[in-house]
Amino acid sequence: MAKRSIGLQGRENIYLDRPIWASAHEEPEGAVLSDVVAQAVDRPNTRKVTDLLMAVEEARGGPAWPSPMDFLRERASVIRRETLEDLPGYVSQLADAARSNGMIVHFASTPGEARQVITDIAKERGVELVVKSKSMVTEEIGLTKHLESMGIESVETDLGEYIVQLADERPSHVMVPAIHRSREDIARVFSQLSGGSVRSDIPELVAFARQRLRADFARADMGISGVNFAAADRGTLVIVTNEGNGRMVTSRPRVHVAVMTMEKVIPRFSDLAVLLPLLFYAASRQRLTAYQTFINGPRRPGEQEGPEEVHLVILDNGRSDISKGSYKEVLACIRCGACQSACPVYRRVGGGQAYLSTYGGPIGAVLTPLLKERPGPSELSFLSTLCGACEEVCPVKIPLTSLLIGLRADYEASKGPYSASGLAWKAWGELWSRSYGYSLSTTAVRLVAPLMEKARQLGFPLPGAAGRWVQGRSLPRFTTRAQAKHGSTAPFDSAPPVLGNFTSDTQDDSSVSREEHIDES
Amino acid sequence: MSPDSFPQDQDELVAMFIRELEAAGGHGFICDNQEDLIDRVLELCGNRSVLLEEDPSTEPIRFRLLEAGVSAPSDMWDAEVGVAKVDFAVAATGTLVLMAGANRLLGASLLPYMFIALVDRSCLLADFDGLIRTLDMRLADFDTESAKPSAIHLITGPSRTGDVEMQLTMGVHGPPEVYALLYE
Ligand code: SF4
């Protein structure tokens, strides 16, 4: 009898209350983006999520880049673009350094190959139970589902990920995967899981998860993590968490598998002095998360702890091609999630699930259509008001608005060479880049947004899906940032929350911190 | 942040470290001498089971714990308190840095409910930038890869989460209580 997870024991008793399209397992076959978005807006909890995200935005104090963060932002933008200049070069340098550190390196060009590599490692080593820390790439490749089909249980140990795993859902936010669930919701899930009654008191919910998951950390044979950064010169992997599950997963089981997409590479270890503080600031206004774990390889002779083997799986899935094309800047992303909470559409649809993709929000709308095996619909670029809020908050200055416009043009062009809206988007895109340049693009949006609204009123064609969606919805269409900021009041009676749940490729694990503004210290 | 905007004076660095650690939810204490340090550890441990790193420098602590009848757990997952030395600490962020190595017990800073870090004042660095530079030089210096520590852990305050309605809650998987004892 194979070892089973204690954390997941009893999950068959959980009543699944999510719509099919929010499921982590069932293919959202035939789901039409516009219909899903409409349903998402009408979900009972959506209004609360919108308010919560709005409160987060307000607590952050806008897209401000005070000194010294503005300086770090400049530096980071340069470092990330330098990396993209020679992505294959840095990746092979990383692979060499990681190997000489004693790691076993695997390249996977498709999600299928990555799944195969990981299940082979598991099978060859007799792995029965896997503990995972948060990682977007493992969602991109559908790893958990695959492992389960091989009879290997894999339990998510980030609290938010654990909750969505139990409820069979896709995470709805890079940092706060279960942001769409209230404490009462979560108490219900835990009560059904345990067959007892768990109160909707936050410390009690946290204690419940701690106790259940400890048993799995202690018994698991394999830990799977993402990677936040991988330093090419030293062959060091960096994993950041707030909960501490990243440390557990990478140190307690006998095998550690780190999975990364190729753009997680950074040229130098010393770049961490810029990238880590910037990531934390952008994600949650934290100075540091509770834990940063630097992995150099397996347990050394003489050491009493640590895995016997460390594997590094590097996934491409179309990224080498992206890095050669006009959308390459999307790969500068450090998965801070700032663009998500800043996006009025994302907030209004209650988080990322409505994007039908592994990656939601502005970054998801750009990245998803570009990936080779797309983890979501290609018309996602229309889920945006082009208000420019996302790029204002982006710590590495990705021109998300311009990229979205380009993708809209591509989408229309794919419908045929003379698609009217395709030509319109293309023309607008060109005008945009010539007369403003993306450094001015937010100003440009403010100027152009009223025109776009006008154009829409005059029957400017939005493509089928998005067009149907905006009809009859009270969503902001081409909202300016000022309009977008207008909104709801905080649902909190205590201090406002600060966002910050770290995923590993994205950052790992979750948390909020005291409300700490670096500029004030 | 330029390094020269930081106090160079040791006492000021110590004060800054304690302030920042407390802001992150931990606690810092200055110990006047070795005896004081041991007393503090004993006081914090009470009669709970303790996971203590085996190192010549922690032997006096082990001895006193034994004397006081404090037991080591048979399974490290059952330990209630973990005690370990740190390699570096960062004043500007209140961060504790532990490197894997022979005789090190990293689990002591992760598995128990309370972590007590022993911080030699000479290990204090001014800021995060300085830490990254120091670690980078260390990593470059190890002449053989197998001597490179398998892992380096940076710890700032207790384990925490914001996963439920984005409300900050302490102590998910790691210790909810973190103490740093500074000594010379
Ligand atoms: S694209 Fe979004 S998630 Fe990526 S770095 Fe920019 S703001 Fe952060």
XYZ file of C-alpha atoms and ligand atoms in Angstrom:
713
model
C 0.000 0.000 0.000
C 1.512 3.266 -1.098
C 2.114 6.040 1.364
C -0.816 8.460 1.311
C -0.905 12.128 2.169
C -2.295 13.062 5.558
C -2.965 16.569 4.291
C -5.312 15.273 1.621
C -6.950 12.540 3.677
C -10.707 12.880 3.448
C -10.781 15.120 0.426
C -13.357 12.938 -1.284
C -15.800 14.311 1.284
C -15.362 17.868 0.121
C -18.317 19.272 -1.735
C -16.983 20.952 -4.860
C -18.813 24.231 -5.196
C -16.735 25.794 -7.957
C -17.898 26.070 -11.550
C -16.378 23.496 -13.889
C -14.259 26.144 -15.601
C -12.477 26.924 -12.348
C -11.452 23.299 -11.920
C -7.815 22.338 -11.804
C -8.573 18.928 -13.271
C -11.358 19.077 -15.738
C -10.553 20.598 -19.088
C -12.705 23.680 -19.557
C -13.688 22.278 -22.905
C -16.008 24.418 -24.897
C -15.879 27.134 -22.277
C -16.122 30.472 -24.043
C -14.083 33.222 -22.472
C -16.824 35.812 -22.690
C -19.386 33.547 -21.008
C -16.962 32.562 -18.317
C -16.104 36.175 -17.591
C -19.783 37.026 -17.350
C -20.346 34.157 -14.927
C -17.279 35.125 -12.915
C -18.567 38.645 -12.431
C -21.835 37.238 -11.109
C -20.294 34.731 -8.670
C -21.491 35.414 -5.145
C -18.067 36.149 -3.717
C -16.753 38.278 -6.562
C -17.805 41.601 -5.143
C -15.903 40.871 -1.938
C -12.791 39.896 -3.848
C -12.983 43.077 -5.870
C -13.166 45.074 -2.671
C -10.323 43.150 -1.108
C -8.058 43.718 -4.102
C -9.054 47.354 -4.219
C -8.148 47.731 -0.557
C -4.787 46.161 -1.262
C -4.213 48.624 -4.039
C -5.087 51.499 -1.790
C -2.899 50.229 1.020
C -0.008 50.096 -1.384
C -0.379 53.769 -2.053
C -0.434 53.537 -5.820
C 2.338 52.801 -8.227
C 4.798 54.988 -6.417
C 8.483 54.361 -6.965
C 10.162 56.304 -4.188
C 13.911 56.372 -3.795
C 15.738 53.990 -3.538
C 13.179 51.701 -5.177
C 13.178 53.778 -8.358
C 16.899 53.177 -8.592
C 16.499 49.426 -8.073
C 13.749 49.418 -10.690
C 16.053 50.997 -13.252
C 18.839 48.577 -12.414
C 16.531 45.576 -12.519
C 15.068 46.584 -15.867
C 18.563 46.680 -17.296
C 19.582 43.369 -15.728
C 16.495 41.585 -17.038
C 16.970 42.920 -20.555
C 20.630 42.039 -20.471
C 19.576 38.488 -19.607
C 17.154 38.360 -22.519
C 19.876 39.464 -24.935
C 21.448 36.056 -24.545
C 18.942 33.811 -22.850
C 20.332 30.523 -24.246
C 23.850 31.566 -23.239
C 22.917 32.272 -19.631
C 20.835 29.121 -19.412
C 23.743 26.970 -20.528
C 26.082 28.744 -18.130
C 23.587 28.053 -15.368
C 23.319 24.395 -16.340
C 27.109 23.991 -16.227
C 27.431 25.719 -12.870
C 24.519 23.774 -11.394
C 26.044 20.500 -12.585
C 29.400 21.261 -11.088
C 27.544 22.044 -7.853
C 26.254 18.487 -7.973
C 22.765 19.023 -9.334
C 21.300 16.916 -12.107
C 20.037 19.161 -14.893
C 17.235 18.308 -17.317
C 15.978 20.322 -20.273
C 12.359 20.070 -21.364
C 11.151 21.768 -24.496
C 7.477 20.980 -23.902
C 5.242 20.551 -20.858
C 4.920 16.890 -21.798
C 8.669 16.387 -21.647
C 8.862 18.124 -18.282
C 6.127 15.886 -16.877
C 7.895 12.839 -18.233
C 11.240 13.805 -16.722
C 9.708 14.402 -13.314
C 7.609 11.246 -13.235
C 10.632 9.209 -14.353
C 12.687 10.614 -11.480
C 9.851 9.751 -9.115
C 9.364 6.238 -10.412
C 13.045 5.347 -10.555
C 13.454 6.369 -6.944
C 10.364 4.674 -5.635
C 8.666 7.916 -4.690
C 5.195 7.503 -3.185
C 4.453 10.876 -1.664
C 5.384 14.337 -2.957
C 5.241 17.666 -1.131
C 5.136 20.776 -3.284
C 5.743 24.411 -2.641
C 4.004 26.991 -4.768
C 5.146 27.129 -8.342
C 3.393 28.458 -11.418
C 5.414 26.375 -13.840
C 4.167 23.143 -12.302
C 0.649 24.450 -12.936
C 1.636 25.301 -16.505
C 2.664 21.698 -17.098
C -0.243 20.171 -15.162
C 2.105 18.239 -12.923
C -0.090 17.344 -9.956
C -2.763 15.817 -12.111
C -0.160 13.826 -13.997
C 1.521 12.520 -10.860
C -1.831 11.485 -9.470
C -2.616 9.584 -12.631
C 0.576 7.623 -11.936
C -0.609 6.864 -8.413
C 1.725 9.344 -6.730
C 0.039 11.740 -4.354
C 1.308 15.276 -4.482
C 0.225 17.752 -1.859
C 0.403 21.523 -2.131
C 1.879 22.976 1.042
C 1.488 26.694 0.544
C -1.643 27.438 2.554
C -3.472 29.117 -0.327
C -2.471 26.398 -2.778
C -3.525 23.734 -0.284
C -6.972 25.301 -0.075
C -7.435 25.461 -3.846
C -6.122 21.932 -4.229
C -8.703 20.653 -1.756
C -11.454 22.587 -3.513
C -10.182 21.385 -6.925
C -9.608 24.842 -8.323
C -6.988 26.770 -10.198
C -5.247 29.426 -8.093
C -6.748 32.864 -8.586
C -3.768 35.054 -7.723
C -0.011 34.636 -8.077
C 0.576 35.622 -4.462
C -2.725 34.742 -2.815
C -4.047 31.657 -4.602
C -7.222 31.383 -2.544
C -8.024 35.073 -2.511
C -11.500 34.303 -3.829
C -12.368 32.258 -0.736
C -13.588 33.746 2.506
C -12.585 32.359 5.894
C -16.048 30.790 6.190
C -15.531 29.060 2.841
C -12.192 27.731 3.990
C -13.576 26.556 7.327
C -16.263 24.658 5.425
C -13.644 22.961 3.233
C -11.514 22.000 6.247
C -14.561 20.767 8.175
C -15.645 18.540 5.315
C -12.082 17.295 4.925
C -11.715 16.366 8.571
C -15.268 15.296 9.216
C -15.185 17.567 12.234
C -15.988 21.163 12.773
C -13.296 23.735 12.082
C -14.135 27.279 13.127
C -13.778 30.180 10.732
C -11.109 31.763 12.877
C -7.969 32.552 10.891
C -5.349 31.352 13.409
C -7.355 28.163 13.826
C -7.462 27.601 10.073
C -3.727 28.172 9.867
C -3.088 25.781 12.758
C -5.226 23.130 11.097
C -3.150 23.314 7.906
C 0.111 23.393 9.839
C -0.723 20.236 11.692
C -1.994 18.318 8.677
C 0.905 19.268 6.447
C 3.668 18.646 8.983
C 2.930 14.973 8.798
C 3.476 15.087 5.043
C 6.708 17.081 5.247
C 8.080 14.473 7.607
C 7.146 11.493 5.433
C 7.408 12.686 1.837
C 10.015 11.116 -0.438
C 10.228 13.981 -2.863
C 9.912 17.741 -2.669
C 9.017 19.787 -5.738
C 9.595 23.521 -5.778
C 9.703 26.329 -8.272
C 12.594 28.746 -8.569
C 12.459 32.514 -8.170
C 15.897 33.224 -9.529
C 18.767 31.039 -10.694
C 22.218 32.623 -10.710
C 24.157 31.545 -13.810
C 27.602 32.335 -12.415
C 27.327 30.379 -9.157
C 24.748 27.783 -10.085
C 22.610 28.815 -7.108
C 18.810 28.528 -7.006
C 16.811 31.010 -4.962
C 13.430 30.151 -3.472
C 11.552 32.660 -1.358
C 8.659 31.983 0.970
C 6.910 33.500 3.936
C 5.356 30.375 5.382
C 8.510 28.275 5.471
C 7.164 25.510 3.249
C 9.861 26.280 0.673
C 12.478 25.346 3.267
C 10.593 22.185 4.221
C 10.151 20.987 0.657
C 13.764 21.597 -0.314
C 15.341 20.119 2.811
C 13.274 17.306 4.352
C 12.534 14.786 1.551
C 15.400 12.732 0.118
C 14.914 14.050 -3.415
C 14.394 17.670 -4.377
C 13.191 18.597 -7.858
C 13.322 22.299 -8.712
C 11.351 23.274 -11.795
C 11.979 26.550 -13.588
C 11.117 28.231 -16.834
C 14.247 29.346 -18.625
C 13.795 33.075 -18.057
C 14.262 32.635 -14.314
C 17.988 32.720 -14.947
C 19.913 35.813 -13.862
C 23.482 36.520 -14.943
C 25.070 36.980 -11.529
C 24.470 36.022 -7.931
C 25.222 39.637 -7.045
C 22.123 40.734 -9.021
C 20.083 39.390 -6.110
C 20.962 42.529 -4.179
C 18.770 44.373 -6.678
C 16.164 41.806 -7.648
C 15.143 40.410 -4.278
C 14.349 43.696 -2.516
C 12.560 44.897 -5.637
C 10.490 41.733 -5.906
C 9.374 42.017 -2.303
C 8.566 45.672 -2.590
C 6.543 45.212 -5.760
C 4.734 42.158 -4.465
C 3.829 43.240 -0.989
C 5.687 46.314 0.156
C 7.637 43.965 2.360
C 11.311 44.560 2.818
C 12.087 40.865 2.964
C 9.955 37.768 3.088
C 10.480 35.559 6.115
C 12.649 33.089 4.214
C 15.021 33.124 1.287
C 16.575 29.772 0.559
C 19.694 29.528 -1.588
C 20.262 26.030 -2.930
C 23.685 25.005 -4.197
C 23.133 21.290 -4.532
C 22.540 18.084 -2.590
C 23.727 17.322 0.933
C 27.531 17.450 1.150
C 29.727 14.886 2.841
C 29.561 15.634 6.558
C 26.249 17.481 6.429
C 23.464 15.881 8.435
C 20.513 17.279 6.532
C 19.361 18.051 3.041
C 18.290 15.967 0.058
C 20.523 13.270 -1.396
C 19.713 14.442 -4.891
C 18.795 17.785 -6.378
C 17.331 17.901 -9.882
C 16.856 21.062 -11.884
C 14.259 20.905 -14.666
C 14.391 23.813 -17.127
C 11.270 24.302 -19.256
C 11.184 26.128 -22.571
C 7.622 25.761 -23.952
C 8.178 28.378 -26.649
C 10.201 30.817 -24.587
C 13.348 30.603 -26.721
C 11.220 31.688 -29.654
C 9.587 34.469 -27.651
C 13.045 35.695 -26.659
C 13.892 36.234 -30.325
C 10.718 38.085 -31.235
C 9.017 41.385 -30.616
C 7.316 40.197 -27.428
C 10.503 39.215 -25.682
C 10.111 41.729 -22.875
C 7.342 39.627 -21.375
C 10.122 37.282 -20.266
C 11.589 39.994 -18.043
C 8.736 39.243 -15.608
C 9.722 38.363 -12.049
C 6.185 37.188 -11.097
C 5.488 39.735 -8.415
C 1.761 39.832 -9.140
C 1.625 43.621 -8.881
C 0.032 43.979 -12.307
C -2.760 41.651 -11.244
C -4.062 43.582 -8.246
C -3.524 46.824 -10.163
C -5.756 45.712 -13.030
C -9.399 46.884 -12.892
C -10.563 44.001 -15.060
C -8.765 41.420 -12.959
C -10.274 42.878 -9.824
C -13.747 43.072 -11.286
C -13.812 39.450 -12.432
C -12.749 38.355 -8.957
C -9.201 37.235 -9.720
C -7.447 34.972 -12.144
C -9.761 32.009 -12.581
C -11.886 33.748 -15.180
C -8.843 33.947 -17.460
C -9.099 30.189 -17.976
C -5.335 30.132 -17.867
C -2.533 29.205 -15.514
C -1.523 32.841 -15.648
C -4.196 35.458 -15.000
C -4.232 39.233 -15.030
C -2.200 41.416 -17.395
C 0.876 39.203 -17.317
C -1.293 36.178 -18.078
C -3.092 37.955 -20.889
C 0.266 38.607 -22.553
C 2.149 35.418 -21.752
C -0.568 32.824 -22.323
C -1.136 33.425 -26.043
C 2.618 33.392 -26.678
C 3.433 30.033 -25.139
C 3.832 27.085 -27.436
C 1.446 24.827 -25.598
C -0.947 27.456 -24.426
C -2.312 26.998 -20.931
C -5.343 29.145 -21.811
C -7.293 30.947 -24.555
C -5.546 33.083 -27.177
C -8.009 35.970 -27.054
C -6.980 36.872 -23.501
C -5.413 40.112 -24.678
C -8.921 41.518 -24.910
C -9.417 41.148 -21.169
C -7.912 44.548 -20.527
C -9.049 48.132 -20.532
C -5.600 49.301 -21.646
C -5.595 51.759 -18.771
C -1.886 51.241 -18.244
C -2.039 50.628 -14.496
C -0.190 47.336 -14.933
C 2.917 48.814 -16.430
C 3.041 51.619 -13.905
C 3.375 49.101 -11.111
C 5.623 46.680 -12.996
C 9.016 46.532 -11.244
C 10.842 45.670 -14.453
C 8.984 48.076 -16.710
C 7.402 45.618 -19.093
C 5.339 47.618 -21.639
C 2.304 45.444 -21.059
C -0.128 47.769 -22.829
C 1.849 47.819 -26.064
C 2.253 44.064 -25.931
C -1.494 43.638 -25.421
C -2.222 45.815 -28.419
C 0.197 43.853 -30.546
C -1.426 40.604 -29.487
C -4.859 41.938 -30.364
C -3.596 42.760 -33.824
C -2.096 39.278 -34.129
C -5.302 37.689 -32.955
C -7.315 39.548 -35.560
C -4.744 38.877 -38.245
C -5.041 35.172 -37.469
C -8.675 35.508 -38.469
C -7.718 36.536 -41.998
C -5.646 39.184 -43.727
C -8.381 41.803 -44.099
C -10.043 41.626 -40.742
C -11.160 45.182 -40.136
C -10.512 45.215 -36.436
C -7.148 43.568 -37.002
C -6.071 46.404 -39.239
C -7.386 48.928 -36.770
C -5.458 47.444 -33.878
C -2.359 47.255 -36.003
C -2.660 50.866 -37.057
C -3.229 51.936 -33.520
C -0.273 49.913 -32.360
C 1.956 51.561 -34.906
C 0.759 55.024 -34.145
C 1.300 54.283 -30.526
C 4.867 53.168 -30.832
C 5.820 55.926 -33.222
C 4.269 58.923 -31.617
C 4.671 58.102 -27.972
C 6.988 55.243 -27.299
C 6.162 52.907 -24.484
C 7.862 54.972 -21.830
C 5.044 57.417 -22.360
C 2.450 54.812 -22.916
C 0.412 55.486 -19.831
C 0.037 59.088 -20.803
C -0.807 57.837 -24.225
C -3.528 55.652 -22.836
C -5.059 58.552 -21.023
C -5.144 60.452 -24.261
C -6.287 57.616 -26.412
C -8.734 55.931 -24.058
C -11.558 58.409 -24.664
C -11.017 57.984 -28.388
C -11.164 54.258 -28.029
C -14.348 54.503 -26.021
C -15.759 56.694 -28.742
C -14.661 54.229 -31.378
C -16.337 51.455 -29.484
C -19.565 53.399 -29.196
C -19.418 53.989 -32.910
C -19.287 50.280 -33.416
C -15.571 49.728 -33.300
C -15.456 45.995 -33.517
C -14.216 44.019 -30.584
C -13.724 40.395 -31.519
C -16.579 38.043 -30.865
C -15.714 36.823 -27.437
C -14.648 40.061 -25.858
C -17.368 41.940 -27.697
C -20.082 39.769 -26.318
C -18.596 40.079 -22.914
C -18.608 43.856 -22.731
C -22.165 44.091 -23.905
C -24.462 44.710 -21.035
C -21.685 44.558 -18.465
C -20.966 47.386 -16.161
C -17.277 46.738 -16.454
C -14.966 49.584 -17.186
C -14.115 49.301 -20.841
C -11.421 51.738 -21.690
C -10.889 53.065 -18.263
C -8.294 55.593 -17.415
C -6.212 54.959 -14.346
C -8.039 57.705 -12.508
C -11.376 56.115 -13.260
C -10.043 52.717 -12.420
C -8.969 53.867 -8.996
C -12.444 54.962 -8.131
C -14.108 52.402 -6.153
C -15.005 50.444 -3.271
C -14.259 50.753 0.355
C -12.217 48.344 2.343
C -14.018 45.413 3.893
C -11.760 45.524 6.913
C -12.326 46.820 10.328
C -8.709 46.472 11.334
C -5.543 47.491 9.547
C -5.651 47.221 5.777
C -4.018 44.120 4.383
C -0.824 44.130 2.439
C -0.523 41.663 -0.312
C 2.243 39.192 -0.480
C 2.115 35.562 -0.904
C 5.145 34.252 -2.533
C 5.101 31.597 -5.121
C 8.199 30.101 -6.413
C 8.385 31.022 -9.887
C 6.599 33.408 -8.775
C 7.579 33.425 -5.233
C 6.731 30.708 -2.872
C 4.364 30.973 -0.068
C 2.359 33.460 1.286
C 2.161 36.373 3.223
C 1.451 39.598 4.139
C 3.606 41.511 6.423
C 3.302 44.368 8.717
C 2.507 47.325 6.634
C 5.960 48.390 5.837
C 6.864 51.033 3.374
C 10.486 50.996 2.557
C 10.603 54.628 1.754
C 9.638 55.492 5.269
C 12.359 53.584 6.994
C 21.215 52.532 -0.106
C 24.810 53.427 0.216
C 26.717 51.552 2.883
C 28.008 54.750 4.411
C 24.527 55.835 5.361
C 24.707 53.058 7.939
C 26.205 53.333 11.357
C 29.669 51.862 11.515
C 29.589 51.674 15.247
C 28.959 48.125 16.524
C 26.544 49.172 19.232
C 24.452 51.080 16.763
C 24.412 48.106 14.415
C 23.257 45.897 17.260
C 20.500 48.338 18.177
C 19.404 48.556 14.557
C 19.369 44.786 14.189
C 17.172 44.358 17.246
C 14.823 47.099 16.142
C 14.395 45.569 12.687
C 14.001 42.027 13.971
C 11.279 43.199 16.334
C 9.556 45.064 13.537
C 9.514 41.768 11.614
C 7.853 40.060 14.572
C 10.916 38.544 16.286
C 12.743 39.439 19.502
C 16.349 40.401 20.159
C 18.355 40.482 23.395
C 21.879 41.580 24.202
C 23.804 39.203 26.445
C 26.641 40.640 28.486
C 28.734 37.500 28.640
C 28.706 33.758 28.048
C 26.989 33.068 31.370
C 24.273 35.538 30.613
C 23.782 33.926 27.197
C 23.381 30.473 28.700
C 20.962 31.767 31.317
C 18.853 33.376 28.648
C 18.708 30.192 26.596
C 17.684 28.184 29.641
C 15.066 30.687 30.587
C 13.543 30.667 27.099
C 13.603 26.866 26.889
C 11.864 26.326 30.198
C 11.309 22.613 30.491
C 10.463 22.035 26.864
C 12.353 19.622 24.620
C 15.251 21.258 22.810
C 16.994 20.618 19.516
C 20.531 21.935 19.909
C 23.236 22.063 17.298
C 26.238 19.926 18.184
C 29.174 22.222 18.122
C 32.076 22.776 20.497
C 30.824 26.285 21.137
C 27.385 25.114 22.191
C 28.693 22.422 24.545
C 28.364 24.611 27.660
C 24.706 25.155 26.768
C 24.126 21.445 26.298
C 25.746 20.760 29.641
C 23.573 23.257 31.466
C 20.425 22.031 29.724
C 21.217 18.486 30.798
C 21.843 19.700 34.291
C 18.469 21.400 34.287
C 16.869 18.150 33.151
C 15.877 19.483 29.727
C 15.665 16.649 27.245
C 16.543 16.294 23.608
C 13.664 14.782 21.657
C 14.170 11.387 20.082
C 12.524 12.643 16.900
C 13.517 16.132 15.796
C 9.962 16.809 14.618
C 8.888 16.678 18.236
C 11.286 19.375 19.424
C 9.606 22.430 20.888
C 12.624 24.719 20.827
C 15.561 24.870 18.394
C 18.891 26.505 19.215
C 21.550 27.223 16.590
C 24.372 29.590 15.797
C 24.099 31.901 12.831
C 26.836 32.696 10.337
C 25.746 36.258 9.668
C 23.079 38.701 10.682
C 21.945 41.794 8.809
C 21.312 44.932 10.842
C 19.216 46.852 8.326
C 16.703 44.035 7.875
C 16.890 41.982 11.083
C 17.880 38.936 9.047
C 19.560 35.771 10.366
C 21.753 33.785 7.969
C 22.549 30.088 8.408
C 24.760 28.005 6.142
C 24.655 24.231 5.864
C 27.794 22.420 6.976
C 29.177 19.626 9.083
C 27.775 19.860 12.631
C 25.089 22.264 11.534
C 21.482 21.487 12.352
C 19.357 23.638 10.086
C 16.208 21.882 11.228
C 16.621 23.671 14.555
C 15.632 26.916 12.858
C 12.678 25.368 11.039
C 10.927 22.500 12.792
C 10.293 23.600 16.398
C 7.781 26.113 17.636
C 10.476 28.497 18.839
C 13.842 29.255 17.271
C 16.634 30.750 19.374
C 19.460 32.140 17.246
C 22.886 32.661 18.801
C 24.412 35.704 17.163
C 28.061 36.563 17.646
C 28.197 40.354 17.358
C 31.143 40.138 15.007
C 28.847 38.434 12.465
C 26.725 41.547 12.025
C 26.668 43.060 8.553
C 25.209 46.474 7.853
C 22.778 45.807 5.023
C 21.338 43.313 2.560
C 23.637 44.503 -0.177
C 26.621 43.722 1.998
C 25.234 40.266 2.747
C 24.829 39.393 -0.922
C 28.371 40.595 -1.611
C 29.754 38.573 1.281
C 27.913 35.407 0.256
C 28.962 35.880 -3.350
C 32.620 36.045 -2.360
C 32.215 33.001 -0.146
C 30.623 31.021 -2.952
C 33.347 32.029 -5.374
C 36.027 31.037 -2.872
C 35.111 27.449 -2.181
C 37.758 25.682 -4.155
C 35.814 22.475 -4.620
C 32.120 22.396 -5.317
C 31.598 19.682 -2.777
C 32.757 22.088 -0.094
C 30.131 24.648 -1.035
C 27.344 24.549 1.519
C 24.368 22.731 0.029
C 22.038 25.470 1.229
C 22.063 28.930 2.768
C 19.024 30.158 4.649
C 18.020 33.746 5.262
C 15.430 34.120 8.002
C 13.670 37.352 8.850
C 11.235 36.997 11.722
C 8.642 34.290 12.267
C 6.931 32.186 9.629
C 3.806 33.948 8.419
C 0.991 33.880 5.918
C -1.586 36.173 4.410
C -3.410 33.461 2.538
C -6.697 33.759 4.343
C -8.342 37.020 3.361
C -4.899 38.577 3.265
C -4.759 38.935 7.023
C -1.300 38.518 8.464
C -1.044 35.422 10.649
C 2.127 34.109 12.292
C 3.510 30.607 12.270
C 2.396 28.443 9.416
C 5.104 25.886 8.731
C 8.125 27.493 10.354
C 8.493 28.761 13.933
C 5.990 31.411 15.038
C 8.512 32.608 17.635
C 12.024 33.768 16.791
C 14.566 35.037 19.341
C 18.057 36.325 18.633
C 20.574 36.440 21.468
C 23.563 38.656 20.723
C 26.834 37.963 22.484
C 30.518 38.804 22.212
S 4.546 41.673 -15.550
Fe 3.279 41.759 -13.684
S 3.949 39.994 -12.456
Fe 5.523 40.355 -14.022
S 7.029 41.662 -13.029
Fe 5.637 43.042 -14.117
S 4.068 43.539 -12.581
Fe 5.189 41.767 -11.785
